[in-house]
Short mmCIF file of C-alpha atoms in Angstrom, two decimals:
data_model
loop_
_atom_site.label_atom_id
_atom_site.label_comp_id
_atom_site.label_asym_id
_atom_site.label_seq_id
_atom_site.Cartn_x
_atom_site.Cartn_y
_atom_site.Cartn_z
CA ASN M 11 0.93 11.43 -28.35
CA ALA M 12 -0.21 11.54 -24.75
CA VAL M 13 -0.56 14.97 -23.13
CA GLY M 14 -0.17 15.48 -19.39
CA LEU M 15 -2.26 18.02 -17.52
CA ALA M 16 -1.26 18.38 -13.86
CA ILE M 17 -3.76 20.65 -12.13
CA ARG M 18 -3.24 22.19 -8.69
CA GLY M 19 -6.27 23.63 -7.00
CA SER M 20 -7.37 23.87 -3.36
CA ASP M 21 -4.95 25.77 -1.10
CA LYS M 22 -2.54 26.64 -3.94
CA CYS M 23 -5.14 28.99 -5.42
CA LYS M 24 -5.83 30.69 -2.10
CA LYS M 25 -2.34 31.96 -1.34
CA GLU M 26 0.47 30.92 -3.64
CA SER M 27 -0.63 31.30 -7.25
CA THR M 28 -3.33 32.41 -9.61
CA CYS M 29 -5.29 29.48 -10.98
CA LEU M 30 -7.21 28.77 -14.15
CA PRO M 31 -10.84 27.65 -14.18
CA PHE M 32 -11.16 24.06 -15.34
CA SER M 33 -12.81 25.13 -18.59
CA ARG M 34 -9.65 27.10 -19.41
CA TYR M 35 -7.55 23.97 -18.97
CA MET M 36 -9.80 22.24 -21.50
CA GLU M 37 -9.26 25.15 -23.91
CA LEU M 38 -5.51 24.73 -23.37
CA ALA M 39 -5.85 21.06 -24.29
CA THR M 40 -7.87 21.70 -27.45
CA ASP M 41 -6.31 24.98 -28.65
CA ILE M 42 -2.63 24.47 -27.77
CA ALA M 43 -1.87 20.83 -26.99
CA TYR M 44 -3.99 19.05 -29.60
CA PRO M 45 -2.78 20.98 -32.68
CA SER M 46 0.83 20.27 -31.69
CA LEU M 47 0.36 16.49 -31.82
CA SER M 48 1.44 14.37 -34.78
CA LEU M 49 -1.56 12.09 -35.13
CA GLN M 50 -1.41 9.21 -37.57
CA SER M 51 -5.19 9.07 -37.77
CA PRO M 52 -7.72 11.74 -36.76
CA ALA M 53 -10.04 8.90 -35.73
CA VAL M 54 -7.73 7.98 -32.86
CA ARG M 55 -8.29 10.08 -29.75
CA PRO M 56 -5.00 10.83 -27.98
CA ARG M 57 -4.70 10.40 -24.22
CA LEU M 58 -5.07 13.29 -21.82
CA ILE M 59 -3.38 12.35 -18.55
CA MET M 60 -5.04 14.45 -15.86
CA THR M 61 -3.99 14.45 -12.21
CA THR M 62 -5.15 16.69 -9.38
CA GLU M 63 -5.35 16.83 -5.61
CA ASP M 64 -8.62 18.78 -5.78
CA PRO M 65 -11.90 16.80 -5.83
CA VAL M 66 -13.70 19.88 -7.19
CA VAL M 67 -11.46 19.85 -10.27
CA PHE M 68 -11.95 16.11 -10.76
CA ASN M 69 -15.74 16.45 -10.54
CA GLU M 70 -15.67 19.20 -13.17
CA SER M 71 -13.70 16.89 -15.46
CA LEU M 72 -16.38 14.18 -15.46
CA ALA M 73 -18.50 15.93 -18.10
CA PHE M 74 -15.50 16.05 -20.44
CA GLN M 75 -14.50 12.46 -19.65
CA GLN M 76 -17.95 11.31 -20.80
CA ASN M 77 -18.03 13.57 -23.87
CA PHE M 78 -16.94 11.47 -26.86
CA SER M 79 -16.78 14.54 -29.11
CA PHE M 80 -13.96 15.92 -26.94
CA PRO M 81 -10.75 15.30 -28.92
CA PHE M 82 -8.96 13.57 -26.01
CA GLN M 83 -9.58 10.38 -24.13
CA PHE M 84 -8.95 10.92 -20.42
CA LEU M 85 -6.48 8.84 -18.47
CA VAL M 86 -6.78 9.53 -14.75
CA ASN M 87 -4.91 8.27 -11.72
CA ASP M 88 -7.05 5.51 -10.21
CA GLN M 89 -5.05 5.87 -7.00
CA ASP M 90 -5.58 9.65 -6.83
CA ASN M 91 -6.85 10.09 -3.29
CA MET M 92 -7.54 13.81 -3.89
CA GLN M 93 -6.42 14.89 -0.45
CA GLY M 94 -7.81 18.39 -1.08
CA SER M 95 -4.68 20.28 -0.08
CA GLY M 96 -0.93 20.46 -0.55
CA PHE M 97 -0.52 21.08 3.18
CA PRO M 98 -0.12 17.78 5.11
CA ARG M 99 -2.09 18.95 8.14
CA GLU M 100 -5.09 19.55 5.90
CA PHE M 101 -5.05 16.20 4.08
CA ARG M 102 -8.48 14.60 3.84
CA SER M 103 -6.96 11.10 3.89
CA ALA M 104 -3.94 9.25 5.26
CA GLY M 105 -0.55 10.67 4.38
CA GLU M 106 0.77 7.35 3.06
CA ASN M 107 -2.07 7.25 0.54
CA THR M 108 -1.08 10.70 -0.65
CA ILE M 109 2.52 9.55 -1.16
CA VAL M 110 1.36 6.61 -3.30
CA SER M 111 -0.99 8.89 -5.24
CA THR M 112 1.80 11.40 -5.91
CA LEU M 113 4.26 8.74 -7.12
CA ILE M 114 1.70 7.30 -9.53
CA ALA M 115 0.97 10.80 -10.85
CA PHE M 116 4.70 11.31 -11.44
CA GLN M 117 4.92 8.01 -13.31
CA LEU M 118 1.97 8.88 -15.54
CA HIS M 119 3.32 12.29 -16.50
CA LEU M 120 6.80 10.92 -17.21
CA SER M 121 5.26 8.83 -19.98
CA ALA M 122 3.61 11.80 -21.73
CA GLY M 123 4.95 13.55 -24.81
CA GLN M 124 4.20 16.96 -23.30
CA VAL M 125 3.05 18.02 -19.85
CA TYR M 126 1.48 21.31 -18.75
CA LEU M 127 2.20 22.24 -15.14
CA ASN M 128 1.62 24.85 -12.44
CA CYS M 129 5.26 25.25 -11.41
CA CYS M 130 4.29 27.45 -8.48
CA SER M 131 3.71 24.01 -6.96
CA ASN M 132 6.85 22.26 -5.68
CA SER M 133 5.62 18.87 -6.85
CA HIS M 134 4.95 20.17 -10.35
CA ALA M 135 8.37 21.82 -10.39
CA VAL M 136 9.90 18.43 -9.62
CA ILE M 137 8.04 16.86 -12.56
CA ALA M 138 9.32 19.65 -14.81
CA GLN M 139 12.89 19.12 -13.64
CA LEU M 140 12.72 15.36 -14.19
CA LEU M 141 11.40 15.81 -17.72
CA ARG M 142 13.93 18.51 -18.57
CA ALA M 143 16.70 16.29 -17.24
CA GLN M 144 15.70 13.69 -19.86
CA CYS M 145 13.74 11.40 -17.58
CA GLY M 146 10.60 9.76 -18.81
CA ALA M 147 9.43 10.75 -22.27
CA ARG M 148 12.92 11.12 -23.78
CA ARG M 149 13.50 7.41 -23.16
CA HIS M 150 10.41 6.64 -25.25
CA GLY M 151 11.71 8.41 -28.34
CA ASN M 152 10.29 11.88 -27.86
CA GLU M 153 12.97 14.42 -28.74
CA PHE M 154 12.80 17.67 -26.85
CA ALA M 155 14.86 20.69 -25.88
CA TYR M 156 16.04 21.23 -22.31
CA ASN M 157 14.41 24.64 -21.94
CA THR M 158 11.08 26.41 -21.77
CA MET M 159 11.36 28.25 -25.10
CA THR M 160 11.45 31.46 -23.06
CA SER M 161 14.21 33.62 -21.64
CA ARG M 162 13.57 32.92 -18.00
CA ASN M 163 11.02 31.71 -15.52
CA THR M 164 10.27 34.60 -13.18
CA HIS M 165 9.79 32.39 -10.13
CA TYR M 166 12.43 29.70 -10.48
CA GLY M 167 15.05 31.79 -12.25
CA ASP M 168 18.20 29.93 -13.18
CA TRP M 169 16.52 26.54 -13.05
CA TYR M 170 14.84 27.11 -16.38
CA GLU M 171 17.31 29.23 -18.33
CA ASN M 172 17.55 28.40 -22.03
CA ASP M 173 20.08 25.83 -23.10
CA LEU M 174 19.56 25.22 -26.80
CA SER M 175 23.11 24.18 -27.67
CA ASP M 176 22.28 20.46 -27.86
CA SER M 177 19.05 20.83 -29.80
CA ASN M 178 19.75 23.69 -32.20
CA SER M 179 21.56 22.34 -35.24
CA SER M 180 23.16 24.10 -38.20
CA SER M 181 20.65 22.44 -40.51
CA GLY M 182 18.08 25.02 -39.50
CA SER M 183 15.65 22.40 -38.17
CA ILE M 184 12.87 23.63 -35.95
CA ILE M 185 13.49 23.20 -32.23
CA PRO M 186 10.77 20.92 -30.86
CA GLN M 187 8.45 22.03 -28.11
CA PRO M 188 9.81 21.00 -24.73
CA VAL M 189 8.07 18.19 -22.89
CA ALA M 190 7.55 20.24 -19.70
CA ARG M 191 5.62 23.48 -20.09
CA CYS M 192 5.16 25.58 -16.96
CA LEU M 193 2.10 27.81 -17.23
CA SER M 194 4.03 30.39 -15.22
CA ASP M 195 6.54 30.73 -18.07
CA GLU M 196 6.37 33.29 -20.84
CA GLY M 197 5.42 32.21 -24.35
CA LEU M 198 1.85 31.04 -23.78
CA PRO M 199 -1.24 33.14 -24.56
CA ARG M 200 -2.27 35.35 -21.68
CA ARG M 201 -5.45 33.43 -20.94
CA PHE M 202 -3.40 30.31 -20.14
CA ARG M 203 -0.78 31.97 -17.95
CA ILE M 204 -0.42 31.43 -14.19
CA CYS M 205 1.58 33.63 -11.82
CA CYS M 206 3.28 32.63 -8.58
CA MET M 207 3.01 34.76 -5.46
CA GLN M 208 6.76 35.51 -5.61
CA SER M 209 6.50 37.03 -9.10
CA LYS M 210 6.86 40.82 -9.02
CA ASP M 211 6.57 41.99 -12.62
CA GLN M 212 3.75 44.14 -13.96
CA PHE M 213 2.09 41.30 -15.83
CA CYS M 214 1.74 39.18 -12.71
CA SER M 215 0.58 42.12 -10.61
CA GLU M 216 -2.26 42.65 -13.08
CA LEU M 217 -3.04 38.93 -13.17
CA PHE M 218 -3.27 38.78 -9.38
CA VAL M 219 -5.66 41.75 -9.37
CA GLU M 220 -7.90 39.82 -11.77
CA HIS M 221 -7.55 36.75 -9.57
CA TYR M 222 -8.79 38.71 -6.54
CA GLN M 223 -11.67 40.23 -8.52
CA ASN M 224 -12.79 36.78 -9.69
CA ASN M 225 -12.39 35.37 -6.17
CA PRO M 226 -13.58 38.12 -3.78
CA GLY M 227 -13.24 35.85 -0.75
CA LEU M 228 -9.45 36.08 -1.11
CA LEU M 229 -9.38 39.85 -0.67
CA THR M 230 -9.31 39.56 3.09
CA LYS M 231 -5.90 37.87 2.99
CA LYS M 232 -2.46 39.29 2.29
CA PHE M 233 -0.58 37.97 -0.73
CA GLY M 234 3.02 39.20 -0.90
CA ASN M 235 3.38 42.33 -2.99
CA HIS M 236 0.19 41.85 -4.98
CA GLY M 237 -2.44 43.25 -2.71
CA LYS M 238 -4.42 42.70 0.45
#
């Protein structure tokens, strides 16, 4: 019943994707992830595995980590060096520490029953691919479908096309939620959606406009086809 929440901040939000405020991630955990869990006892708080490279995000999480009324118990990466960027030249600490931190984050998320990701990030896309290729959680007895429950991911295209043939039976059983959920995919409420810079549809154009309005310092930069 562990839920993974991989959060990209820092440079990813400046150029390559829209990003959610941390409070929105907590709403995602309580409104979407928590109700989908099969808890044997409501007294047991499930684990929320949170990883991030952004120290600002981690600091915002501290209030929730110390809030015992929050329905999840946080599990964080003790080796997360929070390098503050996905760009090696901007790392705040040694590159080898970042490699160790990333591998531990991968290991943690591969043990979760469901993981929410920003797949505009290459590292998050790798986690999604590993989970959808039956690595990690499937080996621990969590059945899932190799798909995103949507028609197509607008950024990664054929990588995430539906393939329900192995999970959709004639008995009419409900297809389980997939382990890996990219926030850039369709199917989630609008307030939890993320768009990648390469996305060109109307929805993402509107989301990027909102992103610029909420972050006026970004308006001086060029971002693909979404604005200046």
